[in-house]
Coordinates of N, CA and C in Angstrom, one line a residue:
A30 N 62.5 -225.6 -12.4 CA 62.9 -224.3 -12.7 C 62.9 -223.4 -11.5
K31 N 61.9 -223.6 -10.6 CA 61.8 -222.9 -9.4 C 62.9 -223.2 -8.5
R32 N 63.3 -224.5 -8.5 CA 64.4 -225.0 -7.7 C 65.7 -224.4 -8.2
D33 N 65.9 -224.3 -9.5 CA 67.1 -223.7 -10.1 C 67.2 -222.3 -9.7
A34 N 66.1 -221.5 -9.8 CA 66.1 -220.1 -9.5 C 66.4 -219.9 -8.0
A35 N 65.9 -220.8 -7.2 CA 66.2 -220.7 -5.7 C 67.7 -220.9 -5.5
K36 N 68.3 -221.9 -6.2 CA 69.7 -222.2 -6.0 C 70.5 -221.0 -6.5
V37 N 70.2 -220.4 -7.6 CA 70.9 -219.2 -8.1 C 70.8 -218.1 -7.0
T38 N 69.6 -217.8 -6.5 CA 69.4 -216.8 -5.5 C 70.3 -217.1 -4.3
R39 N 70.3 -218.4 -3.8 CA 71.0 -218.8 -2.7 C 72.5 -218.6 -2.9
D40 N 73.0 -219.0 -4.1 CA 74.4 -218.8 -4.4 C 74.8 -217.3 -4.4
A41 N 74.0 -216.5 -5.0 CA 74.3 -215.1 -5.1 C 74.3 -214.5 -3.6
A42 N 73.4 -214.9 -2.8 CA 73.3 -214.4 -1.4 C 74.6 -214.9 -0.7
E43 N 75.0 -216.1 -0.9 CA 76.2 -216.7 -0.3 C 77.4 -215.8 -0.7
T44 N 77.5 -215.5 -1.9 CA 78.7 -214.7 -2.4 C 78.6 -213.3 -1.8
A45 N 77.5 -212.7 -1.8 CA 77.3 -211.4 -1.2 C 77.7 -211.4 0.2
K46 N 77.3 -212.4 1.0 CA 77.6 -212.5 2.4 C 79.1 -212.7 2.6
N47 N 79.7 -213.5 1.8 CA 81.2 -213.7 1.9 C 81.9 -212.4 1.6
D48 N 81.5 -211.7 0.5 CA 82.1 -210.4 0.2 C 82.0 -209.4 1.4
A49 N 80.8 -209.4 1.9 CA 80.5 -208.5 3.1 C 81.4 -208.9 4.3
E50 N 81.5 -210.2 4.5 CA 82.4 -210.6 5.6 C 83.8 -210.2 5.4
R51 N 84.3 -210.4 4.2 CA 85.7 -210.0 3.8 C 85.8 -208.5 4.0
D52 N 84.9 -207.7 3.5 CA 85.0 -206.2 3.7 C 85.0 -205.9 5.2
Y53 N 84.1 -206.6 5.9 CA 84.1 -206.3 7.4 C 85.4 -206.6 8.0
E54 N 86.0 -207.7 7.7 CA 87.4 -208.1 8.3 C 88.4 -207.0 7.9
T55 N 88.4 -206.5 6.7 CA 89.3 -205.5 6.2 C 89.1 -204.2 7.0
A56 N 87.8 -203.8 7.2 CA 87.5 -202.6 7.9 C 87.9 -202.8 9.4
K57 N 87.7 -204.0 9.9 CA 88.1 -204.3 11.3 C 89.6 -204.1 11.5
S58 N 90.4 -204.6 10.5 CA 91.8 -204.5 10.5 C 92.2 -203.0 10.5
E59 N 91.6 -202.3 9.6 CA 91.9 -200.9 9.5 C 91.6 -200.1 10.8
A60 N 90.5 -200.6 11.4 CA 90.1 -199.9 12.7 C 91.2 -200.3 13.8
E61 N 91.7 -201.5 13.7 CA 92.8 -201.8 14.7 C 94.0 -201.0 14.5
V62 N 94.4 -200.9 13.2 CA 95.6 -200.0 12.8 C 95.3 -198.6 13.3
A63 N 94.1 -198.1 13.0 CA 93.8 -196.7 13.4 C 93.8 -196.6 14.9
Q64 N 93.4 -197.6 15.6 CA 93.4 -197.6 17.1 C 94.9 -197.5 17.6
Y65 N 95.7 -198.3 17.0 CA 97.1 -198.4 17.3 C 97.8 -197.0 17.1
N66 N 97.5 -196.4 15.9 CA 98.1 -195.1 15.6 C 97.5 -194.0 16.5
F67 N 96.3 -194.2 16.9 CA 95.7 -193.2 17.8 C 96.4 -193.3 19.2
D68 N 96.6 -194.5 19.6 CA 97.2 -194.7 20.9 C 98.7 -194.2 20.9
R69 N 99.4 -194.4 19.8 CA 100.8 -193.9 19.7 C 100.7 -192.4 19.7
A70 N 99.8 -191.8 18.9 CA 99.7 -190.3 18.8 C 99.4 -189.7 20.2
K71 N 98.5 -190.5 20.9 CA 98.1 -190.0 22.3 C 99.4 -190.0 23.2
D72 N 100.2 -191.1 23.1 CA 101.4 -191.2 23.9 C 102.4 -190.1 23.5
E73 N 102.5 -189.8 22.2 CA 103.5 -188.8 21.7 C 103.0 -187.4 22.3
L74 N 101.7 -187.2 22.2 CA 101.1 -185.9 22.7 C 101.4 -185.8 24.2
A75 N 101.2 -186.9 24.9 CA 101.4 -186.8 26.4 C 102.9 -186.5 26.7
L76 N 103.7 -187.1 25.9 CA 105.2 -186.9 26.1 C 105.5 -185.5 25.7
A77 N 105.0 -185.0 24.6 CA 105.3 -183.6 24.2 C 104.7 -182.6 25.2
E78 N 103.6 -182.9 25.7 CA 103.0 -182.0 26.7 C 103.9 -181.9 28.0
S79 N 104.4 -183.1 28.3 CA 105.2 -183.1 29.5 C 106.6 -182.4 29.4
V80 N 107.0 -182.2 28.1 CA 108.3 -181.5 27.9 C 108.2 -180.2 27.3
K81 N 106.9 -179.7 27.0 CA 106.8 -178.5 26.2 C 107.3 -177.2 26.9
D82 N 107.3 -177.3 28.2 CA 107.8 -176.1 28.9 C 109.4 -176.1 28.9
R83 N 110.0 -177.1 28.6 CA 111.5 -177.2 28.6 C 112.2 -176.6 27.5
T84 N 111.6 -176.6 26.3 CA 112.3 -176.0 25.2 C 111.4 -175.2 24.3
A85 N 111.9 -174.3 23.5 CA 111.1 -173.5 22.6 C 110.5 -174.4 21.5
E86 N 111.3 -175.4 21.0 CA 110.8 -176.2 19.9 C 109.8 -177.3 20.4
A87 N 109.7 -177.4 21.7 CA 108.8 -178.4 22.3 C 107.4 -178.0 21.9
Q88 N 107.0 -176.7 21.7 CA 105.7 -176.4 21.3 C 105.4 -176.9 19.9
S89 N 106.4 -176.8 19.1 CA 106.3 -177.3 17.7 C 106.0 -178.8 17.7
V90 N 106.8 -179.5 18.6 CA 106.6 -181.0 18.7 C 105.2 -181.3 19.3
V91 N 104.7 -180.5 20.2 CA 103.4 -180.6 20.8 C 102.3 -180.4 19.7
D92 N 102.5 -179.4 18.9 CA 101.6 -179.1 17.8 C 101.5 -180.2 16.8
Q93 N 102.7 -180.7 16.5 CA 102.8 -181.8 15.5 C 102.1 -183.1 16.2
A94 N 102.4 -183.3 17.4 CA 101.8 -184.5 18.1 C 100.2 -184.3 18.2
Q95 N 99.8 -183.1 18.4 CA 98.4 -182.8 18.5 C 97.7 -183.0 17.1
A96 N 98.4 -182.6 16.1 CA 97.9 -182.8 14.7 C 97.8 -184.3 14.4
K97 N 98.9 -185.1 14.8 CA 98.8 -186.5 14.6 C 97.7 -187.1 15.4
F98 N 97.6 -186.7 16.6 CA 96.5 -187.2 17.4 C 95.1 -186.9 16.8
D99 N 94.9 -185.7 16.3 CA 93.6 -185.4 15.7 C 93.4 -186.2 14.5
A100 N 94.4 -186.4 13.7 CA 94.2 -187.2 12.4 C 94.0 -188.6 12.8
A101 N 94.7 -189.1 13.8 CA 94.5 -190.5 14.2 C 93.1 -190.7 14.7
E102 N 92.6 -189.7 15.5 CA 91.3 -189.8 16.1 C 90.2 -189.8 15.0
T103 N 90.4 -189.0 14.0 CA 89.5 -188.9 12.9 C 89.5 -190.2 12.1
A104 N 90.7 -190.8 11.8 CA 90.8 -192.0 11.1 C 90.1 -193.2 11.9
L105 N 90.3 -193.2 13.2 CA 89.7 -194.2 14.1 C 88.2 -194.1 14.0
N106 N 87.7 -192.9 14.1 CA 86.2 -192.7 14.0 C 85.6 -193.2 12.7
K107 N 86.4 -192.9 11.6 CA 85.9 -193.3 10.3 C 86.0 -194.8 10.2
A108 N 87.0 -195.4 10.7 CA 87.2 -196.9 10.7 C 86.1 -197.6 11.5
N109 N 85.8 -197.0 12.7 CA 84.7 -197.6 13.5 C 83.4 -197.4 12.8
D110 N 83.1 -196.3 12.2 CA 81.9 -196.1 11.4 C 81.7 -197.2 10.3
K111 N 82.9 -197.4 9.6 CA 82.9 -198.4 8.5 C 82.6 -199.8 9.0
V112 N 83.2 -200.1 10.2 CA 83.0 -201.4 10.8 C 81.5 -201.6 11.2
T113 N 80.9 -200.5 11.7 CA 79.5 -200.6 12.1 C 78.6 -200.8 10.9
A114 N 78.9 -200.0 9.8 CA 78.1 -200.1 8.6 C 78.2 -201.5 8.0
L115 N 79.5 -202.0 8.0 CA 79.7 -203.3 7.4 C 79.1 -204.5 8.2
T116 N 79.1 -204.3 9.5 CA 78.4 -205.3 10.4 C 76.9 -205.4 10.0
A117 N 76.3 -204.3 9.8 CA 74.9 -204.3 9.4 C 74.7 -205.0 8.0
G118 N 75.7 -204.7 7.1 CA 75.6 -205.3 5.8 C 75.8 -206.8 5.8
V119 N 76.7 -207.2 6.7 CA 76.9 -208.7 6.8 C 75.6 -209.3 7.3
E120 N 75.0 -208.7 8.3 CA 73.8 -209.3 8.9 C 72.7 -209.4 7.9
E121 N 72.6 -208.3 7.1 CA 71.5 -208.3 6.0 C 71.8 -209.4 5.0
K122 N 73.0 -209.6 4.6 CA 73.4 -210.6 3.7 C 73.1 -212.0 4.2
K123 N 73.4 -212.2 5.5 CA 73.1 -213.5 6.2 C 71.6 -213.7 6.1
A124 N 70.8 -212.7 6.4 CA 69.4 -212.9 6.4 C 68.9 -213.2 4.9
N125 N 69.5 -212.5 3.9 CA 69.1 -212.8 2.5 C 69.5 -214.2 2.2
L126 N 70.7 -214.7 2.7 CA 71.1 -216.1 2.4 C 70.1 -217.0 3.0
Q127 N 69.7 -216.8 4.2 CA 68.7 -217.7 4.9 C 67.4 -217.7 4.1
K128 N 67.0 -216.5 3.6 CA 65.7 -216.5 2.8 C 65.9 -217.4 1.6
A129 N 67.1 -217.3 0.9 CA 67.3 -218.0 -0.3 C 67.4 -219.5 0.0
K130 N 68.0 -219.9 1.2 CA 68.0 -221.3 1.6 C 66.6 -221.8 1.8
D131 N 65.7 -220.9 2.5 CA 64.4 -221.3 2.8 C 63.6 -221.5 1.4
K132 N 63.8 -220.6 0.5 CA 63.1 -220.8 -0.8 C 63.5 -222.1 -1.5
L133 N 64.8 -222.4 -1.4 CA 65.3 -223.6 -2.0 C 64.7 -224.8 -1.3
T134 N 64.6 -224.8 0.0 CA 64.0 -225.9 0.7 C 62.5 -226.1 0.3
A135 N 61.8 -224.9 0.2 CA 60.4 -225.0 -0.2 C 60.3 -225.5 -1.7
A136 N 61.2 -225.1 -2.6 CA 61.2 -225.6 -3.9 C 61.4 -227.1 -4.0
E137 N 62.4 -227.6 -3.1 CA 62.7 -229.0 -3.1 C 61.5 -229.8 -2.6
A138 N 60.8 -229.2 -1.6 CA 59.6 -229.9 -1.0 C 58.5 -229.9 -2.1
D139 N 58.3 -228.8 -2.8 CA 57.3 -228.8 -3.9 C 57.7 -229.9 -5.0
L140 N 58.9 -230.0 -5.3 CA 59.4 -231.0 -6.3 C 59.1 -232.4 -5.7
K141 N 59.3 -232.6 -4.5 CA 59.1 -234.0 -3.9 C 57.6 -234.3 -3.9
D142 N 56.8 -233.3 -3.6 CA 55.3 -233.4 -3.7 C 54.9 -233.8 -5.1
A143 N 55.4 -233.0 -6.1 CA 55.0 -233.3 -7.5 C 55.5 -234.7 -7.9
E144 N 56.7 -235.1 -7.4 CA 57.1 -236.5 -7.8 C 56.2 -237.5 -7.2
T145 N 55.8 -237.3 -5.9 CA 54.9 -238.2 -5.3 C 53.5 -238.3 -6.0
K146 N 53.0 -237.1 -6.4 CA 51.7 -237.1 -7.2 C 51.9 -237.8 -8.5
L147 N 53.0 -237.6 -9.2 CA 53.3 -238.3 -10.4 C 53.3 -239.8 -10.3
A148 N 54.0 -240.2 -9.2 CA 54.1 -241.7 -9.0 C 52.7 -242.3 -8.7
T149 N 51.8 -241.5 -8.0 CA 50.5 -242.0 -7.7 C 49.7 -242.1 -9.0
E150 N 49.8 -241.0 -9.9 CA 49.1 -241.0 -11.1 C 49.6 -242.1 -12.1
Q151 N 50.9 -242.4 -12.0 CA 51.5 -243.5 -12.8 C 50.9 -244.9 -12.4
T152 N 50.8 -245.0 -11.1 CA 50.2 -246.3 -10.5 C 48.7 -246.4 -11.0
K153 N 48.0 -245.3 -10.9 CA 46.6 -245.3 -11.4 C 46.5 -245.7 -12.9
L154 N 47.4 -245.1 -13.6 CA 47.4 -245.3 -15.1 C 47.8 -246.8 -15.3
A155 N 48.7 -247.4 -14.6 CA 49.1 -248.8 -14.8 C 47.8 -249.7 -14.4
E156 N 47.1 -249.3 -13.4 CA 45.9 -250.1 -13.0 C 44.9 -250.0 -14.0
A157 N 44.7 -248.8 -14.6 CA 43.7 -248.6 -15.6 C 44.1 -249.4 -16.9
K158 N 45.3 -249.4 -17.2 CA 45.8 -250.2 -18.4 C 45.5 -251.7 -18.1
Q159 N 45.8 -252.1 -16.9 CA 45.6 -253.5 -16.6 C 44.1 -253.9 -16.7
T160 N 43.2 -253.0 -16.2 CA 41.8 -253.2 -16.3 C 41.3 -253.2 -17.8
A161 N 41.9 -252.3 -18.6 CA 41.5 -252.2 -20.0 C 42.0 -253.5 -20.7
D162 N 43.2 -254.0 -20.3 CA 43.7 -255.3 -20.9 C 42.8 -256.4 -20.6
T163 N 42.4 -256.5 -19.3 CA 41.5 -257.6 -18.9 C 40.1 -257.5 -19.6
A164 N 39.6 -256.3 -19.7 CA 38.3 -256.1 -20.4 C 38.5 -256.5 -21.9
A165 N 39.6 -256.1 -22.5 CA 39.8 -256.5 -23.9 C 39.9 -258.0 -24.1
K166 N 40.5 -258.7 -23.2 CA 40.6 -260.2 -23.2 C 39.2 -260.8 -23.1
A167 N 38.4 -260.2 -22.1 CA 37.0 -260.6 -21.9 C 36.2 -260.4 -23.2
V168 N 36.4 -259.3 -23.8 CA 35.6 -259.1 -25.1 C 36.0 -260.1 -26.1
E169 N 37.3 -260.4 -26.3 CA 37.7 -261.4 -27.3 C 37.2 -262.7 -26.9
T170 N 37.2 -263.1 -25.7 CA 36.6 -264.4 -25.3 C 35.1 -264.4 -25.6
A171 N 34.4 -263.3 -25.3 CA 33.0 -263.2 -25.6 C 32.7 -263.3 -27.1
K172 N 33.6 -262.7 -27.9 CA 33.4 -262.8 -29.4 C 33.5 -264.2 -29.9
V173 N 34.5 -264.9 -29.3 CA 34.7 -266.3 -29.7 C 33.5 -267.2 -29.3
A174 N 33.0 -266.9 -28.1 CA 31.8 -267.6 -27.6 C 30.6 -267.3 -28.5
V175 N 30.4 -266.1 -28.9 CA 29.3 -265.7 -29.8 C 29.4 -266.4 -31.1
K176 N 30.6 -266.5 -31.7 CA 30.8 -267.2 -33.0 C 30.5 -268.6 -32.8
D177 N 30.9 -269.3 -31.7 CA 30.6 -270.7 -31.5 C 29.1 -270.9 -31.3
A178 N 28.5 -269.9 -30.6 CA 27.0 -270.0 -30.4 C 26.3 -269.8 -31.8
E179 N 26.8 -268.9 -32.6 CA 26.2 -268.7 -33.9 C 26.3 -269.9 -34.8
A180 N 27.5 -270.5 -34.7 CA 27.7 -271.8 -35.5 C 26.7 -272.9 -35.1
K181 N 26.6 -273.0 -33.7 CA 25.7 -274.0 -33.2 C 24.2 -273.7 -33.6
L182 N 23.9 -272.4 -33.5 CA 22.5 -272.0 -33.9 C 22.3 -272.3 -35.4
T183 N 23.2 -272.0 -36.2 CA 23.0 -272.3 -37.7 C 22.9 -273.8 -37.8
E184 N 23.6 -274.6 -37.1 CA 23.6 -276.0 -37.2 C 22.2 -276.5 -36.7
A185 N 21.7 -275.9 -35.6 CA 20.5 -276.3 -35.0 C 19.3 -275.9 -35.9
K186 N 19.4 -274.8 -36.6 CA 18.4 -274.3 -37.6 C 18.3 -275.3 -38.7
A187 N 19.5 -275.7 -39.2 CA 19.5 -276.7 -40.3 C 18.9 -278.0 -39.9
H188 N 19.2 -278.4 -38.7 CA 18.6 -279.7 -38.2 C 17.1 -279.5 -38.0
L189 N 16.7 -278.4 -37.5 CA 15.2 -278.1 -37.3 C 14.5 -278.2 -38.7
E190 N 15.2 -277.6 -39.7 CA 14.6 -277.6 -41.0 C 14.5 -279.0 -41.5
D191 N 15.5 -279.8 -41.3 CA 15.5 -281.2 -41.7 C 14.3 -281.9 -41.0
L192 N 14.1 -281.6 -39.7 CA 13.0 -282.2 -39.0 C 11.7 -281.8 -39.5
K193 N 11.5 -280.5 -39.8 CA 10.3 -280.0 -40.4 C 10.0 -280.7 -41.7
N194 N 11.0 -281.0 -42.5 CA 10.8 -281.6 -43.8 C 10.7 -283.1 -43.7
A195 N 11.0 -283.6 -42.6 CA 11.1 -285.1 -42.5 C 9.7 -285.7 -42.8
P196 N 8.6 -285.2 -42.3 CA 7.3 -285.8 -42.7 C 7.1 -285.8 -44.2
K197 N 7.4 -284.8 -44.9 CA 7.2 -284.7 -46.3 C 8.1 -285.7 -47.0
I198 N 9.4 -285.8 -46.6 CA 10.3 -286.7 -47.2 C 9.9 -288.1 -46.9
L199 N 9.3 -288.4 -45.7 CA 8.9 -289.7 -45.3 C 7.7 -290.1 -46.2
A200 N 6.7 -289.1 -46.4 CA 5.5 -289.4 -47.2 C 5.9 -289.6 -48.6
A201 N 6.9 -288.9 -49.1 CA 7.3 -289.0 -50.5 C 8.0 -290.4 -50.7
A202 N 8.7 -290.8 -49.6 CA 9.4 -292.1 -49.7 C 8.4 -293.2 -49.7
K203 N 7.3 -293.1 -48.9 CA 6.3 -294.1 -48.8 C 5.5 -294.2 -50.1
A204 N 5.3 -293.1 -50.8 CA 4.6 -293.0 -52.0 C 5.4 -293.7 -53.1
K205 N 6.6 -293.8 -53.0 CA 7.4 -294.4 -54.1 C 7.4 -295.9 -53.9

């Protein structure tokens, strides 16, 4: 269960990292577009500045170019801020992914230790069963030996009784 939870955590961290990397790449592309637009607006502004004294409408062109330049500069700053924020997010998600991987590795090590302990206990149990089987066989052998000894004892008692009665039987036979 610990291992499954660690896998789920690792998978979630992997997904979050991948999402953050994708967001980062998108923001990076947006920043590149904003940089391009900024550079174009800068060039248009420079061109407009160089010709503003030549015509009356040049000032209007300069103002428009300045507005484009200001908007492009603002967009570029926002895109760069977004890239910076997403870079930090990607690093955090990478760190979380590593933590999840470490937890999974630890859970797998715990599982391996538990399996080793189980195998050791199973070996001990098999040895104990073998010892119990051997003891049970020894008890059965001893029971058979006791029955044999009891039978011999009963036979010996009967023979002893015969021997004790032998003088009486002999005397009775002589008397006849």
